[in-house]
GROMACS .gro file of C-alpha atoms in nm:
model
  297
    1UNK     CA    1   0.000   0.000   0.000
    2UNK     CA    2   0.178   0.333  -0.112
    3UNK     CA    3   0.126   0.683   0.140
    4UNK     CA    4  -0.202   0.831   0.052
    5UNK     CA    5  -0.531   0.888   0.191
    6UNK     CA    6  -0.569   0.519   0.280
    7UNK     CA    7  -0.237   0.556   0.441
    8UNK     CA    8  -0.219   0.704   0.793
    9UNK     CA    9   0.046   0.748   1.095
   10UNK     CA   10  -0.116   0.673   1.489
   11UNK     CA   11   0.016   0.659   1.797
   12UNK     CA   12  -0.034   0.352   1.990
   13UNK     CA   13  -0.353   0.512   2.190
   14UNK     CA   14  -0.492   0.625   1.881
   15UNK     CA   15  -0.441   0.272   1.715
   16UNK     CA   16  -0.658   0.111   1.972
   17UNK     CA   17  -0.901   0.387   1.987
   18UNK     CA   18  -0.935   0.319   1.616
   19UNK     CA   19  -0.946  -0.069   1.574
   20UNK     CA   20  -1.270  -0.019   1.901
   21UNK     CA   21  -1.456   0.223   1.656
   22UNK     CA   22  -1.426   0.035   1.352
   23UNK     CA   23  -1.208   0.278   1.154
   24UNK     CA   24  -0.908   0.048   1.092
   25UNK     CA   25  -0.863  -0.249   0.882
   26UNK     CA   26  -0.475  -0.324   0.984
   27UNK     CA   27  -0.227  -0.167   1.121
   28UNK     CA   28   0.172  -0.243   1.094
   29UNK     CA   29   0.344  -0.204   1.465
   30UNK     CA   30   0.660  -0.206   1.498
   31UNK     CA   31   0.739  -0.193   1.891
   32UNK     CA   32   0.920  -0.469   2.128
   33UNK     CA   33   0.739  -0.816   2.165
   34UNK     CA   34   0.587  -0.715   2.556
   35UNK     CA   35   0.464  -0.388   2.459
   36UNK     CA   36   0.155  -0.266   2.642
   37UNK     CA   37  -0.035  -0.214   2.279
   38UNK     CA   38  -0.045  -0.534   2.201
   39UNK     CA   39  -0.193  -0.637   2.532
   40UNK     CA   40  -0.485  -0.373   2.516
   41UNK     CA   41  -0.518  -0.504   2.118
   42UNK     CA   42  -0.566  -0.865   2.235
   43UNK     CA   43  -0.853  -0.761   2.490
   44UNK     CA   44  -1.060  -0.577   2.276
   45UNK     CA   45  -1.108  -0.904   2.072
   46UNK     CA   46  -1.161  -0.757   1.754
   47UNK     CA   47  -0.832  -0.799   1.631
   48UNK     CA   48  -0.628  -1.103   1.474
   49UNK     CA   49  -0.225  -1.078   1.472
   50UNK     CA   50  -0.112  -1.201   1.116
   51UNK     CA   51   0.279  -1.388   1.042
   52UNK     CA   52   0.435  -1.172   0.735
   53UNK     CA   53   0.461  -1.375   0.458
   54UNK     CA   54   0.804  -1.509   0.357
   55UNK     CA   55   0.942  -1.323   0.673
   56UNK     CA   56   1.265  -1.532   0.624
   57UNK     CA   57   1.320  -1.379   0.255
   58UNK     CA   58   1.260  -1.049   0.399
   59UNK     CA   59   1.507  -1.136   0.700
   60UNK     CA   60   1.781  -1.227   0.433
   61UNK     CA   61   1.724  -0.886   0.197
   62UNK     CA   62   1.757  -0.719   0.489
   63UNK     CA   63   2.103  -0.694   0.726
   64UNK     CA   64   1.923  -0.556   1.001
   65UNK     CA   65   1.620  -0.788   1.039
   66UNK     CA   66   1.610  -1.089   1.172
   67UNK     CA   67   1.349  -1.411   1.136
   68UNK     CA   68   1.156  -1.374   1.490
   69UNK     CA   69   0.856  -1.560   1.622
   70UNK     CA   70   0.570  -1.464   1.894
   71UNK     CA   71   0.484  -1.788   2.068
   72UNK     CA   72   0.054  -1.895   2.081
   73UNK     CA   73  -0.107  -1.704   2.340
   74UNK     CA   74   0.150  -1.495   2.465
   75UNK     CA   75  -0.094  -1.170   2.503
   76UNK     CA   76  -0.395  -1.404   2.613
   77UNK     CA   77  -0.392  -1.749   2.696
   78UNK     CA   78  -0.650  -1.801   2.889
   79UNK     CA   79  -1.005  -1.893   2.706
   80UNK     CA   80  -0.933  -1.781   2.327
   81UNK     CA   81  -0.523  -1.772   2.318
   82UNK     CA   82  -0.399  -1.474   2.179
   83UNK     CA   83  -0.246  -1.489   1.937
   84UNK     CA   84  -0.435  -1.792   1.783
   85UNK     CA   85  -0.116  -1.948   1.676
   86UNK     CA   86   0.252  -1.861   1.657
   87UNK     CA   87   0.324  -1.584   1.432
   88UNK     CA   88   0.609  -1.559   1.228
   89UNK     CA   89   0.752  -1.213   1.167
   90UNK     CA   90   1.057  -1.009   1.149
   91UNK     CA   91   1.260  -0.858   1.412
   92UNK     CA   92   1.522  -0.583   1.475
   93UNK     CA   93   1.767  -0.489   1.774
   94UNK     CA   94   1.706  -0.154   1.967
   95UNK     CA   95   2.000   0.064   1.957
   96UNK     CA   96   2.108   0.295   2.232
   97UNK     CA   97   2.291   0.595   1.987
   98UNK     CA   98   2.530   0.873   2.119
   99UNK     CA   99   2.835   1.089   2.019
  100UNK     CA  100   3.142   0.908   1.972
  101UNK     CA  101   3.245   1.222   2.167
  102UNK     CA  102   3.039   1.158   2.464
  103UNK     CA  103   3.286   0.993   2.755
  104UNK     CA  104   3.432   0.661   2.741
  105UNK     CA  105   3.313   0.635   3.127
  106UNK     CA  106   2.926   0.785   3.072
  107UNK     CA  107   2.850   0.544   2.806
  108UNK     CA  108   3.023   0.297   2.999
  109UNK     CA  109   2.793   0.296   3.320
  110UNK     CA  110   2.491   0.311   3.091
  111UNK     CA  111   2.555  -0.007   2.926
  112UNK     CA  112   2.650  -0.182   3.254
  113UNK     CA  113   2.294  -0.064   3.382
  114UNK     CA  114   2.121  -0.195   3.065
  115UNK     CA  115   2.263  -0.521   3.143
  116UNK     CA  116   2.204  -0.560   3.484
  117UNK     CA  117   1.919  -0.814   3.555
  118UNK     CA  118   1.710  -0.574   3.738
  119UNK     CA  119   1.676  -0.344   3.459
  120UNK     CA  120   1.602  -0.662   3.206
  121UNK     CA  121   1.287  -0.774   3.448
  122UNK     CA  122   1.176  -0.428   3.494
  123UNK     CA  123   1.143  -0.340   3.161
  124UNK     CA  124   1.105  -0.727   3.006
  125UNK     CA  125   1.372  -0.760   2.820
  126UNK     CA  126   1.325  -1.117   2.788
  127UNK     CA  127   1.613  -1.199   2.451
  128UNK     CA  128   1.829  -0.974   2.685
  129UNK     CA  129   1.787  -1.119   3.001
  130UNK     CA  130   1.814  -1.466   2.843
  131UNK     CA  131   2.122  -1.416   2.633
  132UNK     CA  132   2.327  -1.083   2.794
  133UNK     CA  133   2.604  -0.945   2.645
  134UNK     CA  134   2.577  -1.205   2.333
  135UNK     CA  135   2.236  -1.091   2.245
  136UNK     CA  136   2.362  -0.720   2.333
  137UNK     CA  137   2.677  -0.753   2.129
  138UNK     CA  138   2.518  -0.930   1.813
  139UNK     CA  139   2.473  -0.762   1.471
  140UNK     CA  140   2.577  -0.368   1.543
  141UNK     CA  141   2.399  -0.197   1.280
  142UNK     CA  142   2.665   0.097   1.426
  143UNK     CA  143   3.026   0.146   1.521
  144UNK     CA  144   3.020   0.030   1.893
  145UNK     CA  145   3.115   0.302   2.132
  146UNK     CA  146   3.449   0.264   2.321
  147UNK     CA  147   3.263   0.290   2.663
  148UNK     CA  148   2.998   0.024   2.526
  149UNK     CA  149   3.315  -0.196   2.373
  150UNK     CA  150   3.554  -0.210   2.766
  151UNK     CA  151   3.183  -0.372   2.874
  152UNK     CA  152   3.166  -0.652   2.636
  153UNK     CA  153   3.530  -0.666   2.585
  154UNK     CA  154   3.749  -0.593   2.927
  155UNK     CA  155   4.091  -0.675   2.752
  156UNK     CA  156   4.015  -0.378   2.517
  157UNK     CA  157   4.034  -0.127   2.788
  158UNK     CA  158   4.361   0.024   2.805
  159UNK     CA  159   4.573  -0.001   3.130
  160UNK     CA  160   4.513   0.401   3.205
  161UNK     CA  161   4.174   0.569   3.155
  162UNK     CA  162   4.135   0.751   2.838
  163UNK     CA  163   3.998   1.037   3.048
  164UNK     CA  164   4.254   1.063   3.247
  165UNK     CA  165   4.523   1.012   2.919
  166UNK     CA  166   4.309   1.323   2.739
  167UNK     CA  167   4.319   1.511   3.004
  168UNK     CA  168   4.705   1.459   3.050
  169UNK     CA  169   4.733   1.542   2.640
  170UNK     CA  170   4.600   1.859   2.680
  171UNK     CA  171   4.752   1.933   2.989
  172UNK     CA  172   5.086   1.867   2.822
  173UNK     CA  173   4.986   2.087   2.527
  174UNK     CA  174   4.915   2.321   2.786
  175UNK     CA  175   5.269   2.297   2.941
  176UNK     CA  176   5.422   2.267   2.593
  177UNK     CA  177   5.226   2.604   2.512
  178UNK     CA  178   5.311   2.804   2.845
  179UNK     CA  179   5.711   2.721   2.777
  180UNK     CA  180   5.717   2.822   2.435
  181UNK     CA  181   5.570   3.165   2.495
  182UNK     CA  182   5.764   3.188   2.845
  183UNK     CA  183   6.075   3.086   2.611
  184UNK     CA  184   5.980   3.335   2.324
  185UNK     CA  185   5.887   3.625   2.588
  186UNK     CA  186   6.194   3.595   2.766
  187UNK     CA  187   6.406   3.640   2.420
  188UNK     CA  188   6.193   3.937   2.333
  189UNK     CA  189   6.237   4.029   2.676
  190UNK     CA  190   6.622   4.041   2.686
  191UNK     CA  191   6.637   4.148   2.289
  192UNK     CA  192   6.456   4.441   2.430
  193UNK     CA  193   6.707   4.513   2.721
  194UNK     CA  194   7.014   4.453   2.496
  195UNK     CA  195   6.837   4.768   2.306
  196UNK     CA  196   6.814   4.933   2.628
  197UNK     CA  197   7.204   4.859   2.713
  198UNK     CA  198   7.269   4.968   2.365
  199UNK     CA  199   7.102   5.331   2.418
  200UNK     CA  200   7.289   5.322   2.744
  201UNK     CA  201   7.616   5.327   2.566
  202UNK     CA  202   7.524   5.551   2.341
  203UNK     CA  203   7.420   5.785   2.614
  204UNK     CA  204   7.755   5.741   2.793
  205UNK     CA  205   7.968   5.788   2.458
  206UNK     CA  206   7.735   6.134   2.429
  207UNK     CA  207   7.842   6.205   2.804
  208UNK     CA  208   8.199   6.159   2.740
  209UNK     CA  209   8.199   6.383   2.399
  210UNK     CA  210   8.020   6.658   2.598
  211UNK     CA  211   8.309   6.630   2.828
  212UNK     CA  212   8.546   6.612   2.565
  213UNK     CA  213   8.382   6.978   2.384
  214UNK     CA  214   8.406   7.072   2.801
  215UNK     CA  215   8.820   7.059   2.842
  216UNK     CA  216   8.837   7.176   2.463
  217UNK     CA  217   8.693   7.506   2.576
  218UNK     CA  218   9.015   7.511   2.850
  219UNK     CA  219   9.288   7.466   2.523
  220UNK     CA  220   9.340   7.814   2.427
  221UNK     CA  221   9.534   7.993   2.677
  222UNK     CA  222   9.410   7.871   3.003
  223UNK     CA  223   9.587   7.982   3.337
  224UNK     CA  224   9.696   7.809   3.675
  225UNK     CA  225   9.274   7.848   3.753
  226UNK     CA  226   9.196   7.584   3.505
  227UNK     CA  227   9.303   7.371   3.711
  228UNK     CA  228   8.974   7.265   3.883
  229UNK     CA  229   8.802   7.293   3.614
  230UNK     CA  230   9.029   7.023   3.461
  231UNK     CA  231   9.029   6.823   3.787
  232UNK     CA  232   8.611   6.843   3.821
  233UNK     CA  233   8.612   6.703   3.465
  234UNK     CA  234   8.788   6.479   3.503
  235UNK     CA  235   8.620   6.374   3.835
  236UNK     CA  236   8.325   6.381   3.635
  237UNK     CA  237   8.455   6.086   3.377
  238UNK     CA  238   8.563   5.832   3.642
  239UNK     CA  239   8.262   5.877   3.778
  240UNK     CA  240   8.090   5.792   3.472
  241UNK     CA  241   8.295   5.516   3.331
  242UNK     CA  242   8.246   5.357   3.718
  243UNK     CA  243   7.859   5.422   3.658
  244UNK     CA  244   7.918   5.227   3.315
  245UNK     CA  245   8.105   4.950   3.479
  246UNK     CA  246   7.812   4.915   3.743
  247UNK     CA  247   7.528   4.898   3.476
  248UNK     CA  248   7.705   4.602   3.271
  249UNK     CA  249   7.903   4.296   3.407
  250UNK     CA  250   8.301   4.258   3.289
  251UNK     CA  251   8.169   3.970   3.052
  252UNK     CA  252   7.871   4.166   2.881
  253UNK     CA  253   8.098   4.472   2.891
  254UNK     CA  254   8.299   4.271   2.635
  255UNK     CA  255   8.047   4.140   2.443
  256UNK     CA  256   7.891   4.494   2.380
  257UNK     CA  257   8.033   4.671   2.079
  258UNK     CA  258   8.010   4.997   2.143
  259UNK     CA  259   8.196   4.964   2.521
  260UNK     CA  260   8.515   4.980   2.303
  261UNK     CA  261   8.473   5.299   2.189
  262UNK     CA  262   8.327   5.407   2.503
  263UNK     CA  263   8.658   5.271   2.699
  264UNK     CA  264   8.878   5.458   2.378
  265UNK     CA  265   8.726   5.795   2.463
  266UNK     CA  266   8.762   5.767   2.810
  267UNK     CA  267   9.091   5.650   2.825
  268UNK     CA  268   9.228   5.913   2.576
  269UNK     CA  269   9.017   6.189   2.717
  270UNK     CA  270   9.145   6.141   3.039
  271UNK     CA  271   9.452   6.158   2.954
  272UNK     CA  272   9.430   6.451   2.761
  273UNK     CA  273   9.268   6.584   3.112
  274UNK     CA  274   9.578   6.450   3.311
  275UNK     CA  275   9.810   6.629   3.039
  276UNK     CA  276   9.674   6.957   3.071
  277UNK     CA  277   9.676   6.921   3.445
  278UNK     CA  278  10.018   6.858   3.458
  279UNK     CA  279  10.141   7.127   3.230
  280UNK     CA  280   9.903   7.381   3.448
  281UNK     CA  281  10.083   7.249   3.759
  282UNK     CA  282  10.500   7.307   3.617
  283UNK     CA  283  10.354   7.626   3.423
  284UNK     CA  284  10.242   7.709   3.795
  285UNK     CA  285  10.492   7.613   3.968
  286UNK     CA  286  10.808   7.790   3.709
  287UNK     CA  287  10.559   8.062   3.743
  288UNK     CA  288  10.605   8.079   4.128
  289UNK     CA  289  10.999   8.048   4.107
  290UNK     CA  290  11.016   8.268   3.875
  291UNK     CA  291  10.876   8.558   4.094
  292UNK     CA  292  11.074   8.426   4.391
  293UNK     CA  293  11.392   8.464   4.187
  294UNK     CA  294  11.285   8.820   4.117
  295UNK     CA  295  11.208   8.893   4.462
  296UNK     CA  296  11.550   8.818   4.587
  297UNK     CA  297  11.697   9.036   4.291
   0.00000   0.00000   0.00000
């Protein structure tokens, strides 16, 4: 019978509703063997359960059916048995779907409640109860779950929980993460204070030349009252290469390039300084003889 107006979708209430009134010649149900529907079907007494013909064929065209039979008088059997005789049908497993990203332990615990005998009498699970995992196991119309899989096969379960491995992955990539940016902050990091050193010199080489441009102002004729001047300059640059010498250690002072020329100017500056000092001090001093030889004339 194709979909059309003869054609209709009910739920189970409606399906009994309709078989009492008359309004439904036969109905196709596809529910589990101890389903309530069948048991309010089978007291109404208007209804006959049929076998599908050539179920088998059907069973064999089809991967996920299999041949199935519901046993005389399983619905009724007292007075008029119901069914009248055993019917042959078809039959399919129920599937309990989910993520294959849902965890390994959830899915585990679920199917390790579906098996437990309780839950098989509760809800009549007879093939279940009867069989277990076997009958639980057989024919996956899916990929079985790795929870679902350590319950029917314990050897498959690895000997550390894949929760606990993920959670140690990304912990590592964590880890791995945090060192490489500690790693690449603390080169831009000390990139960015060789920059600093770097200006540092370069201030301390333009400290020196002022000093420098300082005692050349004191070149042209200068008298014995230069010679503080002189001396507070030159004060002024051992002070400055002892600042230097503070702000960088002996080893980074050598591997900086520009503390050579630093150390160059300092060196000949102050002994340009040290120069002119002493020629102020024996111009001074042939200065002071001189008058004392003119005093005693």
């Amino acid at each position: 019978m194709g979909v059309g107006e003869l054609h209709t979708n009910l739920t189970y209430t409606g399906l009994v509703e309709a078989f009492e009134r008359g309004e439904l010649d036969a109905a196709v149900i596809t529910v589990g063997m101890q389903a309530n529907v069948f048991r309010a079907l089978a007291k109404s007494g208007k209804i006959r359960f049929l076998s599908i013909p050539n179920h088998e064929a059907l069973a064999a065209m089809e991967l996920h059916l299999t041949p199935f039979s519901v046993p005389r008088g399983v619905y009724q059997f007292e007075g008029n048995p119901v069914p009248r005789d055993t019917i042959q049908t078809v039959a399919t497993g129920a599937h309990l779907i989910t993520s294959s990203e849902l965890e390994g332990g959830l899915v585990e615990r679920v199917t390790e409640e579906v098996l437990s005998s309780t839950f098989q009498r509760e809800n009549k699970l007879q093939e279940l109860f009867e069989q277990g995992k076997s009958f639980a196991n057989s024919k996956p119309f899916f990929p079985v779950h790795e929870g679902a899989r350590w319950v029917y096969e314990p050897e498959s379960r690895t000997l550390l929980d894949p929760d606990i491995v993920d959670m140690w992955e990304n912990m590592r990539s964590f880890i791995v993460s945090f060192l490489a940016a500690g790693f690449f902050g603390y080169q831009w990091f000390r990139k960015r204070q060789e920059r600093l050193k770097e200006n540092k010199i370069d201030e301390y080489v333009r400290r020196v030349i002022s000093i420098e441009r300082q005692q050349m102002s004191l070149d042209a004729g200068g008298g014995i009252e230069d010679l503080d001047k002189l001396q507070s300059l030159q004060d002024q640059l051992t002070e400055l290469r002892q600042e230097c010498f503070k702000d960088f250690s002996g080893h980074n002072l050598q591997d900086e390039p520009g503390t050579d020329c630093f150390l160059e100017l300092c060196a000949s500056l102050s002994a340009k300084l040290n120069s002119k000092m002493t020629r102020l001090r024996l111009s001074g001093e042939i200065q002071r003889l001189a008058k004392a030889i003119e005093g005693e004339k």
